CSV table of C-alpha atoms and ligand atoms in Angstrom, one decimal:
chain,number,residue,atom,x,y,z
D,1,MET,CA,-127.6,17.9,-118.3
D,2,ARG,CA,-126.9,21.2,-116.6
D,3,ILE,CA,-126.3,20.7,-112.9
D,4,ALA,CA,-125.7,23.1,-110.0
D,5,VAL,CA,-123.9,21.5,-107.0
D,6,VAL,CA,-124.3,23.6,-103.9
D,7,GLY,CA,-121.6,23.0,-101.3
D,8,THR,CA,-118.1,22.4,-102.7
D,9,GLY,CA,-116.6,20.2,-99.9
D,10,TYR,CA,-115.4,16.6,-100.1
D,11,VAL,CA,-118.8,15.4,-101.4
D,12,GLY,CA,-119.9,18.4,-103.5
D,13,LEU,CA,-116.5,18.8,-105.3
D,14,VAL,CA,-116.2,15.1,-106.1
D,15,THR,CA,-119.9,14.9,-107.2
D,16,GLY,CA,-119.6,17.9,-109.4
D,17,THR,CA,-116.3,16.9,-110.9
D,18,CYS,CA,-117.5,13.3,-111.7
D,19,PHE,CA,-120.7,14.5,-113.2
D,20,ALA,CA,-118.7,17.0,-115.4
D,21,ASP,CA,-116.4,14.2,-116.4
D,22,SER,CA,-119.3,12.1,-117.7
D,23,GLY,CA,-120.3,15.0,-120.1
D,24,ASN,CA,-122.6,17.2,-118.0
D,25,THR,CA,-122.1,20.9,-117.5
D,26,VAL,CA,-121.6,21.5,-113.8
D,27,THR,CA,-121.4,24.7,-111.7
D,28,CYS,CA,-120.2,24.2,-108.2
D,29,VAL,CA,-121.4,26.8,-105.7
D,30,ASP,CA,-120.0,27.6,-102.2
D,31,VAL,CA,-120.2,30.4,-99.7
D,32,ASP,CA,-116.4,30.2,-99.1
D,33,LEU,CA,-115.1,32.8,-101.5
D,34,GLU,CA,-111.4,31.8,-100.9
D,35,LYS,CA,-112.2,28.2,-101.9
D,36,ILE,CA,-114.1,29.2,-105.0
D,37,GLU,CA,-111.3,31.6,-106.1
D,38,GLY,CA,-108.7,28.9,-105.5
D,39,LEU,CA,-110.7,26.4,-107.6
D,40,ARG,CA,-110.9,28.9,-110.4
D,41,ASP,CA,-107.1,29.1,-110.3
D,42,GLY,CA,-106.9,25.3,-110.3
D,43,ILE,CA,-106.1,25.0,-106.6
D,44,VAL,CA,-108.0,22.0,-105.1
D,45,PRO,CA,-108.6,22.7,-101.4
D,46,ILE,CA,-108.6,19.0,-100.3
D,47,TYR,CA,-106.4,16.0,-100.8
D,48,GLU,CA,-108.2,13.2,-102.6
D,49,PRO,CA,-106.3,10.9,-104.9
D,50,GLY,CA,-107.0,11.7,-108.6
D,51,LEU,CA,-109.3,14.7,-107.9
D,52,ALA,CA,-106.9,17.5,-108.8
D,53,GLU,CA,-106.3,16.0,-112.3
D,54,LEU,CA,-110.1,15.6,-112.9
D,55,VAL,CA,-110.9,19.1,-111.8
D,56,LYS,CA,-108.2,20.5,-114.1
D,57,ARG,CA,-109.3,18.4,-117.1
D,58,ASN,CA,-113.0,19.3,-116.8
D,59,THR,CA,-112.4,23.0,-116.1
D,60,ALA,CA,-110.2,23.2,-119.2
D,61,ALA,CA,-112.9,21.4,-121.2
D,62,GLY,CA,-115.4,24.1,-120.1
D,63,ARG,CA,-117.7,21.6,-118.3
D,64,LEU,CA,-116.8,22.5,-114.7
D,65,HIS,CA,-117.4,26.0,-113.3
D,66,PHE,CA,-117.1,27.6,-109.8
D,67,THR,CA,-119.1,30.4,-108.3
D,68,THR,CA,-120.4,31.9,-105.1
D,69,ASP,CA,-123.5,33.1,-106.9
D,70,LEU,CA,-126.2,30.6,-106.2
D,71,ARG,CA,-128.9,32.4,-108.2
D,72,ASP,CA,-126.6,32.5,-111.3
D,73,ALA,CA,-125.7,28.8,-111.0
D,74,VAL,CA,-129.2,27.6,-110.5
D,75,ALA,CA,-130.9,29.8,-113.2
D,76,ALA,CA,-130.1,27.5,-116.1
D,77,SER,CA,-130.0,24.1,-114.2
D,78,ASP,CA,-132.0,20.9,-114.8
D,79,LEU,CA,-130.8,19.5,-111.5
D,80,VAL,CA,-129.8,21.3,-108.3
D,81,TYR,CA,-127.7,19.1,-106.0
D,82,LEU,CA,-127.5,20.0,-102.3
D,83,ALA,CA,-124.2,18.9,-100.8
D,84,VAL,CA,-123.7,21.3,-97.9
D,85,GLY,CA,-122.4,20.1,-94.6
D,86,THR,CA,-124.8,18.7,-92.0
D,87,PRO,CA,-122.6,18.7,-88.9
D,88,GLN,CA,-123.5,17.6,-85.4
D,89,SER,CA,-125.4,20.1,-83.3
D,90,PRO,CA,-124.9,20.4,-79.5
D,91,SER,CA,-127.9,18.1,-79.0
D,92,GLY,CA,-126.4,15.3,-81.1
D,93,ALA,CA,-128.9,15.8,-83.9
D,94,ALA,CA,-127.8,17.0,-87.4
D,95,ASP,CA,-127.5,20.7,-87.8
D,96,LEU,CA,-129.4,21.6,-91.0
D,97,SER,CA,-128.9,25.3,-90.9
D,98,ALA,CA,-126.8,25.4,-94.1
D,99,LEU,CA,-129.3,23.3,-95.9
D,100,TRP,CA,-132.2,25.5,-94.9
D,101,SER,CA,-130.3,28.6,-95.8
D,102,VAL,CA,-129.8,27.3,-99.4
D,103,VAL,CA,-133.4,26.0,-99.7
D,104,ARG,CA,-134.8,29.5,-98.7
D,105,GLN,CA,-132.7,31.1,-101.4
D,106,LEU,CA,-133.7,28.5,-103.9
D,107,GLY,CA,-137.3,29.4,-103.4
D,108,SER,CA,-136.8,32.6,-105.4
D,109,CYS,CA,-134.6,31.3,-108.2
D,110,LEU,CA,-135.4,27.7,-108.9
D,111,PRO,CA,-136.4,27.1,-112.6
D,112,GLU,CA,-139.8,25.5,-112.9
D,113,ALA,CA,-138.7,22.1,-114.3
D,114,ALA,CA,-135.6,21.8,-112.1
D,115,ILE,CA,-135.3,18.8,-109.8
D,116,VAL,CA,-133.7,19.4,-106.3
D,117,VAL,CA,-131.6,16.5,-105.2
D,118,ILE,CA,-130.5,16.2,-101.6
D,119,LYS,CA,-127.0,14.6,-101.5
D,120,SER,CA,-126.1,15.6,-98.0
D,121,THR,CA,-126.8,13.1,-95.2
D,122,VAL,CA,-130.0,14.4,-93.6
D,123,PRO,CA,-132.5,13.1,-91.0
D,124,VAL,CA,-135.5,11.2,-92.2
D,125,ALA,CA,-138.3,13.6,-93.2
D,126,THR,CA,-136.0,16.3,-94.4
D,127,ASN,CA,-136.9,15.6,-98.0
D,128,ALA,CA,-140.6,16.1,-97.1
D,129,ALA,CA,-139.8,19.3,-95.2
D,130,VAL,CA,-137.7,20.7,-98.1
D,131,ASP,CA,-140.6,19.8,-100.5
D,132,ALA,CA,-143.0,21.7,-98.2
D,133,MET,CA,-140.8,24.8,-97.9
D,134,LEU,CA,-140.3,25.1,-101.6
D,135,ARG,CA,-144.0,24.6,-102.3
D,136,GLU,CA,-144.7,27.4,-99.8
D,137,ILE,CA,-142.2,29.8,-101.2
D,138,THR,CA,-142.7,29.1,-104.9
D,139,GLY,CA,-146.5,28.5,-104.7
D,140,ARG,CA,-146.1,25.4,-106.9
D,141,ALA,CA,-145.1,21.7,-106.6
D,142,CYS,CA,-141.4,21.0,-107.0
D,143,ASP,CA,-139.6,17.7,-107.4
D,144,VAL,CA,-137.3,16.9,-104.5
D,145,ALA,CA,-135.3,13.7,-104.6
D,146,SER,CA,-132.9,12.1,-102.1
D,147,ASN,CA,-129.7,10.6,-103.4
D,148,PRO,CA,-127.4,9.8,-100.4
D,149,GLU,CA,-123.7,9.4,-101.0
D,150,PHE,CA,-121.7,6.4,-100.0
D,151,LEU,CA,-118.2,7.4,-101.1
D,152,LYS,CA,-115.2,6.9,-98.9
D,153,GLU,CA,-112.7,9.7,-98.4
D,154,GLY,CA,-109.4,8.5,-99.8
D,155,ALA,CA,-111.1,6.5,-102.6
D,156,ALA,CA,-113.8,9.1,-103.4
D,157,ILE,CA,-113.3,9.3,-107.1
D,158,GLU,CA,-113.1,5.5,-107.5
D,159,ASP,CA,-116.2,5.1,-105.3
D,160,PHE,CA,-118.2,7.7,-107.2
D,161,MET,CA,-117.2,6.5,-110.7
D,162,LYS,CA,-117.8,2.8,-109.8
D,163,PRO,CA,-120.4,2.8,-107.0
D,164,ASP,CA,-121.5,-0.5,-105.5
D,165,ARG,CA,-125.0,0.9,-105.9
D,166,VAL,CA,-126.9,4.1,-106.4
D,167,VAL,CA,-129.8,4.8,-104.1
D,168,VAL,CA,-132.5,7.4,-105.1
D,169,GLY,CA,-135.6,8.3,-103.1
D,170,VAL,CA,-138.3,9.8,-105.3
D,171,ARG,CA,-142.0,10.6,-105.3
D,172,ARG,CA,-142.5,10.5,-109.1
D,173,PRO,CA,-141.2,7.9,-111.6
D,174,HIS,CA,-140.1,10.7,-114.0
D,175,VAL,CA,-137.6,11.9,-111.4
D,176,ALA,CA,-136.1,8.3,-111.1
D,177,ASP,CA,-135.8,8.2,-114.9
D,178,VAL,CA,-133.9,11.5,-115.0
D,179,LEU,CA,-131.5,10.4,-112.2
D,180,GLY,CA,-131.2,6.9,-113.8
D,181,GLU,CA,-130.0,8.6,-117.0
D,182,LEU,CA,-127.6,10.8,-115.1
D,183,TYR,CA,-126.0,7.8,-113.4
D,184,SER,CA,-126.1,5.4,-116.3
D,185,PRO,CA,-122.4,6.1,-117.3
D,186,PHE,CA,-121.4,5.0,-113.7
D,187,LEU,CA,-123.4,1.8,-113.6
D,188,ARG,CA,-122.2,0.1,-116.7
D,189,THR,CA,-120.8,-2.8,-114.6
D,190,GLU,CA,-124.4,-4.0,-113.7
D,191,HIS,CA,-124.3,-2.4,-110.3
D,192,PRO,CA,-127.8,-1.6,-109.2
D,193,PHE,CA,-129.8,1.7,-109.4
D,194,LEU,CA,-132.2,1.4,-106.4
D,195,VAL,CA,-135.4,3.4,-106.4
D,196,MET,CA,-137.3,3.8,-103.2
D,197,SER,CA,-139.2,6.4,-101.2
D,198,PRO,CA,-137.2,9.5,-100.0
D,199,GLU,CA,-137.7,8.3,-96.3
D,200,SER,CA,-136.2,4.9,-97.1
D,201,ALA,CA,-133.3,6.6,-99.0
D,202,GLU,CA,-132.6,8.9,-96.1
D,203,LEU,CA,-132.6,6.0,-93.6
D,204,THR,CA,-130.5,3.8,-95.9
D,205,LYS,CA,-127.5,6.2,-95.5
D,206,TYR,CA,-127.7,6.2,-91.7
D,207,VAL,CA,-128.3,2.5,-91.4
D,208,ALA,CA,-125.3,1.8,-93.7
D,209,ASN,CA,-123.0,4.0,-91.6
D,210,ALA,CA,-124.3,2.6,-88.3
D,211,LEU,CA,-123.6,-1.0,-89.4
D,212,LEU,CA,-120.1,-0.1,-90.6
D,213,ALA,CA,-119.3,1.7,-87.4
D,214,SER,CA,-120.7,-1.2,-85.4
D,215,LYS,CA,-118.2,-3.6,-87.1
D,216,ILE,CA,-115.4,-1.3,-86.0
D,217,SER,CA,-116.6,-1.0,-82.4
D,218,PHE,CA,-117.2,-4.7,-82.3
D,219,ILE,CA,-113.7,-5.7,-83.4
D,220,ASN,CA,-112.2,-3.1,-81.1
D,221,GLU,CA,-113.9,-4.5,-78.1
D,222,MET,CA,-112.9,-8.0,-79.1
D,223,ALA,CA,-109.3,-6.8,-79.5
D,224,ASN,CA,-109.3,-5.4,-76.0
D,225,LEU,CA,-110.6,-8.7,-74.8
D,226,CYS,CA,-107.9,-10.6,-76.7
D,227,GLU,CA,-105.2,-8.5,-74.9
D,228,ARG,CA,-106.5,-9.5,-71.5
D,229,MET,CA,-106.7,-13.2,-72.5
D,230,CYS,CA,-103.4,-13.5,-74.3
D,231,GLY,CA,-105.1,-14.0,-77.6
D,232,ASP,CA,-104.1,-12.4,-80.9
D,233,ILE,CA,-106.9,-10.5,-82.7
D,234,ASN,CA,-105.2,-11.0,-86.0
D,235,ASP,CA,-105.5,-14.8,-85.6
D,236,VAL,CA,-109.1,-14.5,-84.3
D,237,ARG,CA,-109.9,-12.3,-87.3
D,238,ARG,CA,-108.5,-15.0,-89.6
D,239,GLY,CA,-110.4,-17.6,-87.7
D,240,ILE,CA,-113.8,-15.9,-88.1
D,241,GLY,CA,-113.4,-14.2,-91.5
D,242,HIS,CA,-113.6,-17.4,-93.6
D,243,ASP,CA,-117.2,-17.9,-92.5
D,244,ARG,CA,-119.0,-16.2,-95.4
D,245,ARG,CA,-121.6,-14.8,-93.0
D,246,ILE,CA,-118.9,-12.8,-91.3
D,247,GLY,CA,-116.2,-12.1,-93.9
D,248,PHE,CA,-113.0,-10.0,-93.5
D,249,GLU,CA,-114.1,-6.6,-94.6
D,250,PHE,CA,-114.0,-3.7,-92.2
D,251,LEU,CA,-112.9,-5.8,-89.2
D,252,PHE,CA,-109.6,-4.2,-88.5
D,253,PRO,CA,-108.9,-3.3,-84.9
D,254,GLY,CA,-107.5,0.2,-84.2
D,255,VAL,CA,-107.8,3.4,-82.2
D,256,GLY,CA,-111.5,4.0,-83.1
D,257,TYR,CA,-113.3,5.5,-86.0
D,258,GLY,CA,-113.3,9.2,-86.8
D,259,GLY,CA,-114.0,11.5,-89.7
D,260,SER,CA,-116.9,13.7,-90.6
D,261,CYS,CA,-119.5,11.0,-91.0
D,262,PHE,CA,-119.5,8.0,-88.6
D,263,PRO,CA,-119.4,9.9,-85.3
D,264,LYS,CA,-122.0,12.5,-86.2
D,265,ASP,CA,-124.3,10.1,-88.2
D,266,ILE,CA,-124.4,7.6,-85.3
D,267,ARG,CA,-125.4,10.4,-82.9
D,268,ALA,CA,-128.0,11.8,-85.4
D,269,LEU,CA,-129.6,8.4,-85.8
D,270,THR,CA,-129.6,8.1,-82.0
D,271,ALA,CA,-131.4,11.4,-81.7
D,272,MET,CA,-133.9,10.3,-84.4
D,273,ALA,CA,-134.6,7.0,-82.6
D,274,ARG,CA,-135.3,8.9,-79.3
D,275,GLN,CA,-137.6,11.3,-81.1
D,276,HIS,CA,-139.6,8.3,-82.2
D,277,ASP,CA,-139.5,6.6,-78.7
D,278,VAL,CA,-137.1,3.9,-79.8
D,279,GLU,CA,-134.3,3.2,-77.2
D,280,PRO,CA,-131.2,3.1,-79.4
D,281,ARG,CA,-129.2,0.6,-77.3
D,282,MET,CA,-126.9,-0.6,-80.1
D,283,LEU,CA,-126.2,2.9,-81.4
D,284,GLN,CA,-125.3,4.1,-77.9
D,285,ALA,CA,-123.0,1.1,-77.4
D,286,ILE,CA,-121.2,1.7,-80.8
D,287,ASP,CA,-120.5,5.3,-79.8
D,288,ALA,CA,-119.5,4.5,-76.2
D,289,VAL,CA,-117.0,1.8,-77.4
D,290,ASN,CA,-115.6,4.2,-79.9
D,291,ARG,CA,-115.1,7.0,-77.4
D,292,HIS,CA,-113.3,4.5,-75.1
D,293,GLN,CA,-111.1,3.2,-78.0
D,294,LYS,CA,-109.7,6.7,-78.5
D,295,THR,CA,-108.2,6.4,-75.0
D,296,VAL,CA,-106.6,2.9,-75.1
D,297,LEU,CA,-103.2,4.0,-76.6
D,298,MET,CA,-102.9,6.7,-73.9
D,299,ALA,CA,-103.7,4.2,-71.2
D,300,LYS,CA,-100.9,1.9,-72.5
D,301,MET,CA,-98.5,4.9,-72.5
D,302,GLN,CA,-99.5,5.9,-68.9
D,303,GLU,CA,-98.9,2.4,-67.7
D,304,HIS,CA,-95.6,2.0,-69.6
D,305,PHE,CA,-94.2,5.3,-68.1
D,306,GLY,CA,-95.6,4.6,-64.6
D,307,GLY,CA,-97.9,7.6,-64.9
D,308,GLN,CA,-94.9,9.9,-65.4
D,309,LEU,CA,-95.6,11.3,-68.8
D,310,ALA,CA,-95.0,15.0,-68.0
D,311,GLY,CA,-91.9,16.2,-70.0
D,312,LYS,CA,-91.8,13.1,-72.2
D,313,HIS,CA,-91.1,13.6,-75.9
D,314,VAL,CA,-93.7,11.7,-77.9
D,315,ALA,CA,-93.6,11.4,-81.7
D,316,VAL,CA,-96.9,10.9,-83.5
D,317,TRP,CA,-97.1,9.4,-87.0
D,318,GLY,CA,-100.4,10.0,-88.7
D,319,LEU,CA,-102.9,12.7,-88.0
D,320,ALA,CA,-105.7,12.1,-90.6
D,321,PHE,CA,-108.6,10.0,-89.4
D,322,LYS,CA,-107.6,7.4,-92.0
D,323,ALA,CA,-105.0,6.9,-94.8
D,324,ARG,CA,-105.2,8.7,-98.2
D,325,THR,CA,-107.1,11.8,-96.9
D,326,ASP,CA,-106.1,15.1,-95.2
D,327,ASP,CA,-109.3,15.1,-93.1
D,328,VAL,CA,-108.7,15.4,-89.4
D,329,ARG,CA,-112.3,15.8,-88.3
D,330,GLU,CA,-112.8,13.7,-85.2
D,331,ALA,CA,-109.5,11.9,-85.9
D,332,PRO,CA,-108.3,9.5,-83.1
D,333,ALA,CA,-104.9,11.2,-83.5
D,334,LEU,CA,-106.3,14.5,-82.4
D,335,ALA,CA,-107.9,12.9,-79.4
D,336,LEU,CA,-104.5,11.5,-78.5
D,337,LEU,CA,-102.7,14.8,-79.0
D,338,ASP,CA,-105.2,16.4,-76.6
D,339,GLN,CA,-104.5,13.8,-74.0
D,340,LEU,CA,-100.7,13.9,-74.4
D,341,LEU,CA,-100.7,17.8,-74.2
D,342,GLU,CA,-102.9,17.6,-71.1
D,343,ALA,CA,-100.4,15.2,-69.6
D,344,GLY,CA,-97.5,17.7,-70.2
D,345,CYS,CA,-95.8,15.9,-73.1
D,346,ARG,CA,-93.7,17.5,-75.8
D,347,LEU,CA,-95.0,16.4,-79.2
D,348,THR,CA,-93.5,16.1,-82.7
D,349,VAL,CA,-95.9,15.0,-85.4
D,350,PHE,CA,-95.8,13.9,-89.0
D,351,ASP,CA,-98.5,13.1,-91.6
D,352,PRO,CA,-98.0,13.0,-95.4
D,353,GLU,CA,-101.1,15.1,-96.1
D,354,ALA,CA,-102.9,16.4,-93.0
D,355,MET,CA,-100.2,18.7,-91.5
D,356,ASP,CA,-101.9,21.9,-92.6
D,357,ASN,CA,-105.2,20.8,-91.1
D,358,ALA,CA,-103.6,19.9,-87.8
D,359,ARG,CA,-101.6,23.1,-87.8
D,360,ALA,CA,-105.0,25.0,-88.0
D,361,VAL,CA,-106.0,23.2,-84.8
D,362,TYR,CA,-102.8,23.2,-82.7
D,363,GLY,CA,-100.7,26.1,-84.1
D,364,GLU,CA,-97.3,26.2,-82.4
D,365,GLN,CA,-98.3,24.0,-79.5
D,366,ILE,CA,-96.6,21.0,-81.2
D,367,THR,CA,-93.7,20.6,-83.6
D,368,TYR,CA,-94.2,19.5,-87.2
D,369,ALA,CA,-91.6,17.2,-88.7
D,370,ALA,CA,-90.8,17.2,-92.4
D,371,ARG,CA,-90.2,13.4,-92.5
D,372,PRO,CA,-91.3,10.5,-90.3
D,373,ILE,CA,-87.7,9.8,-89.1
D,374,GLU,CA,-87.2,13.5,-88.2
D,375,ALA,CA,-90.2,13.2,-85.7
D,376,LEU,CA,-88.3,10.5,-83.8
D,377,GLU,CA,-85.2,12.5,-83.0
D,378,GLY,CA,-84.8,12.2,-79.2
D,379,ALA,CA,-88.3,10.7,-78.8
D,380,ASP,CA,-89.2,8.7,-75.7
D,381,ALA,CA,-92.1,7.0,-77.6
D,382,LEU,CA,-93.7,6.8,-81.0
D,383,ALA,CA,-97.5,6.5,-81.4
D,384,ILE,CA,-98.8,5.4,-84.8
D,385,MET,CA,-102.3,6.7,-85.5
D,386,THR,CA,-103.0,6.4,-89.2
D,387,GLU,CA,-102.3,3.4,-91.5
D,388,TRP,CA,-100.4,5.4,-94.2
D,389,GLY,CA,-98.4,3.2,-96.6
D,390,ASP,CA,-95.4,5.5,-95.8
D,391,PHE,CA,-95.2,3.9,-92.3
D,392,ARG,CA,-95.4,0.3,-93.3
D,393,ARG,CA,-91.8,-0.5,-94.1
D,394,PRO,CA,-89.6,1.9,-92.2
D,395,ASP,CA,-85.9,1.5,-91.4
D,396,PHE,CA,-86.2,0.1,-87.9
D,397,ALA,CA,-82.5,0.4,-87.2
D,398,ALA,CA,-82.5,4.1,-88.0
D,399,MET,CA,-85.7,4.6,-86.0
D,400,LYS,CA,-84.1,2.9,-82.9
D,401,GLN,CA,-81.0,5.0,-83.3
D,402,SER,CA,-83.0,8.2,-83.4
D,403,MET,CA,-85.2,7.5,-80.3
D,404,THR,CA,-84.0,8.0,-76.8
D,405,HIS,CA,-86.2,5.2,-75.6
D,406,PRO,CA,-87.4,2.5,-78.1
D,407,ALA,CA,-91.1,2.3,-77.2
D,408,ILE,CA,-93.7,2.1,-80.1
D,409,PHE,CA,-97.4,2.3,-79.5
D,410,ASP,CA,-99.0,1.1,-82.7
D,411,GLY,CA,-102.7,2.0,-83.0
D,412,ARG,CA,-103.0,0.4,-86.4
D,413,ASN,CA,-101.1,-3.0,-86.0
D,414,LEU,CA,-98.7,-2.2,-88.8
D,415,TYR,CA,-95.9,-4.4,-87.8
D,416,ASP,CA,-95.1,-8.0,-86.8
D,417,PRO,CA,-94.5,-8.1,-83.0
D,418,HIS,CA,-91.8,-10.8,-83.4
D,419,GLU,CA,-89.9,-8.6,-85.9
D,420,MET,CA,-90.2,-5.7,-83.5
D,421,ARG,CA,-88.8,-7.7,-80.7
D,422,ARG,CA,-85.9,-8.7,-82.8
D,423,ALA,CA,-85.4,-5.1,-83.9
D,424,GLY,CA,-85.1,-4.1,-80.2
D,425,PHE,CA,-88.3,-2.3,-79.6
D,426,ILE,CA,-90.9,-2.4,-76.8
D,427,TYR,CA,-93.9,-2.8,-79.0
D,428,TYR,CA,-97.5,-2.2,-78.0
D,429,SER,CA,-100.3,-2.8,-80.5
D,430,ILE,CA,-104.1,-3.4,-80.4
D,431,GLY,CA,-105.4,-6.8,-79.4
D,432,ARG,CA,-102.0,-8.5,-79.5
D,433,VAL,CA,-99.4,-9.3,-76.9
D,434,THR,CA,-96.9,-6.6,-76.0
D,435,VAL,CA,-93.3,-7.6,-76.9
D,436,ARG,CA,-90.0,-6.5,-75.4
D,437,PRO,CA,-86.5,-6.7,-77.0
D,438,ASP,CA,-84.8,-10.1,-76.9
D,439,PRO,CA,-82.3,-10.1,-73.9
D,440,ALA,CA,-78.7,-9.7,-75.0
D,441,PRO,CA,-77.2,-13.1,-75.9
D,442,GLU,CA,-75.0,-14.4,-73.1
D,443,ALA,CA,-71.3,-14.1,-73.8
D,444,ALA,CA,-69.9,-17.3,-75.1
D,445,ARG,CA,-68.3,-19.3,-72.3
D,446,PRO,CA,-66.0,-22.3,-72.8
D,447,MET,CA,-67.9,-25.5,-72.0
D,448,GLN,CA,-66.8,-27.2,-68.8
D,449,ASP,CA,-65.9,-30.9,-68.7
D,450,GLY,CA,-69.1,-33.0,-68.0
D,451,GLN,CA,-71.5,-30.0,-68.6
D,452,ALA,CA,-74.7,-31.1,-70.2
D,453,LEU,CA,-75.6,-29.4,-73.5
K,1,NAD,N1,-117.1,13.4,-96.4
K,1,NAD,C1,-117.6,12.2,-96.6
K,1,NAD,O1,-116.9,11.2,-96.7
K,1,NAD,C2,-119.1,12.1,-96.9
K,1,NAD,C3,-119.6,10.9,-97.4
K,1,NAD,C4,-121.0,10.7,-97.6
K,1,NAD,C5,-121.8,11.7,-97.3
K,1,NAD,N2,-121.4,12.9,-96.7
K,1,NAD,C6,-122.3,13.9,-96.4
K,1,NAD,O2,-122.2,14.9,-97.4
K,1,NAD,C7,-122.4,16.2,-96.8
K,1,NAD,C8,-121.3,17.1,-97.1
K,1,NAD,O3,-120.1,16.6,-96.5
K,1,NAD,P1,-118.7,17.1,-96.8
K,1,NAD,O4,-117.7,16.2,-96.1
K,1,NAD,O5,-118.5,17.3,-98.2
K,1,NAD,O6,-118.7,18.5,-96.0
K,1,NAD,P2,-117.6,19.7,-96.2
K,1,NAD,O7,-117.7,20.4,-94.8
K,1,NAD,O8,-116.3,19.2,-96.7
K,1,NAD,O9,-118.3,20.7,-97.3
K,1,NAD,C9,-119.4,21.4,-97.1
K,1,NAD,C10,-119.3,22.6,-98.0
K,1,NAD,O10,-120.6,23.3,-97.9
K,1,NAD,C11,-120.3,24.7,-98.0
K,1,NAD,N3,-121.5,25.5,-97.5
K,1,NAD,C12,-121.9,25.6,-96.2
K,1,NAD,N4,-123.0,26.4,-96.2
K,1,NAD,C13,-123.3,26.7,-97.5
K,1,NAD,C14,-124.2,27.5,-98.2
K,1,NAD,N5,-125.2,28.1,-97.5
K,1,NAD,N6,-124.2,27.6,-99.5
K,1,NAD,C15,-123.2,27.0,-100.2
K,1,NAD,N7,-122.2,26.3,-99.7
K,1,NAD,C16,-122.3,26.1,-98.3
K,1,NAD,C17,-119.1,24.8,-97.1
K,1,NAD,O11,-118.4,26.1,-97.3
K,1,NAD,C18,-118.3,23.6,-97.5
K,1,NAD,O12,-117.4,23.9,-98.5
K,1,NAD,C19,-122.7,16.0,-95.3
K,1,NAD,O13,-124.1,15.9,-95.1
K,1,NAD,C20,-122.0,14.7,-95.1
K,1,NAD,O14,-122.6,14.0,-94.0
K,1,NAD,C21,-120.0,13.1,-96.5
């Protein structure tokens, strides 16, 4: 099939590349000229494991093209995928201005038989509104389908190539048939192709994200409870996870969820609920717990330093909102950096992939280390904010030597508290007891006559 993908971000670039890899001819469109010129030169603007190789291979094979000319890309297309951003607007609802701008332009260049497919996460009834706008501009009926995306940044290629399920919202069986054929190479493992109304498809995406975010907020609140009650959230997690109704997935305590989806999607669903006179109590709680969780590490630091954080040198490992991505949008690390800067701390940071994105936000306000250990030189504390594999087995002795004061605030529970105590650290984590170094062993004294052992 000939496919135009409009919006060449995390979702659009992965979607276009994977469709090209399964034999389709794909043109990715974006308004960002620098991005498009870079892609034409083989420069992939985001970090996503496996993506650069796939872009290179499909570009070389002549199946993947990049342009800023929407009209040109759409002219010969069977399918036009819309994958532009739908960020949060000041009211909390989704901002659809990029989508409307594209739809207006499509009205004058959409081929008669082409199907428009909405891949962006959009509020319920957007499909119907796009349909109505195209009908008004073109003066004819157009097919508009909804095909929400469930990929995870950091595993986007794997998720797209082997999806748990594909959801399509259509108004005509013919459209489902076309999309079923497009997706058939990705569903060879018997994973389902689910056909429903556009409204149900639009809602499915929000409901999935709300449930996933609720698991994170739930376990975080339970972790905070564990701390107060001297429990260990890891043990509790083991204790509940074997119940098959609960399971282990997505129940890791931490410093709150971030990224470009969960925060904005929860708020957009909240706005939708209110528009329909439904009080979104659960959704508000998920968001409120998450906002609070982004402050817990700072509270531990404040307490540890007796409120005297000004002038302290804090090292921060991990800036991306999760491992295996360079995305720092709504990252808990950035919330912490803001709080530490506000408190007057001096900051040195390290992240394997997200340094450039952080630099775009903080410029020279903070110092960027070339290696994790370098960030620790003379540090009064280390905060760990992303669960990168690079941080899992560090040289604790070298770390302790580098730091002025051996305090670690681990927002991802990467280490065993007992090991940290033995290694000589004051170690704070999430939902577990705080440990302090073993006291120095008493000097051996000769035993006195009659002394009990
Ligand atoms: N990132 C994810 O993990 C993820 C997962 C599932 C769904 N989604 C949804 O997919 C959509 C895209 O998300 P993303 O993370 O890829 O966003 P992104 O910000 O990475 O990319 C959006 C792209 O659209 C381009 N764009 C904006 N206006 C345009 C226009 N008028 N014409 C052409 N291009 C235009 C931007 O320049 C940018 O390159 C959002 O609705 C998001 O909620 C994202």
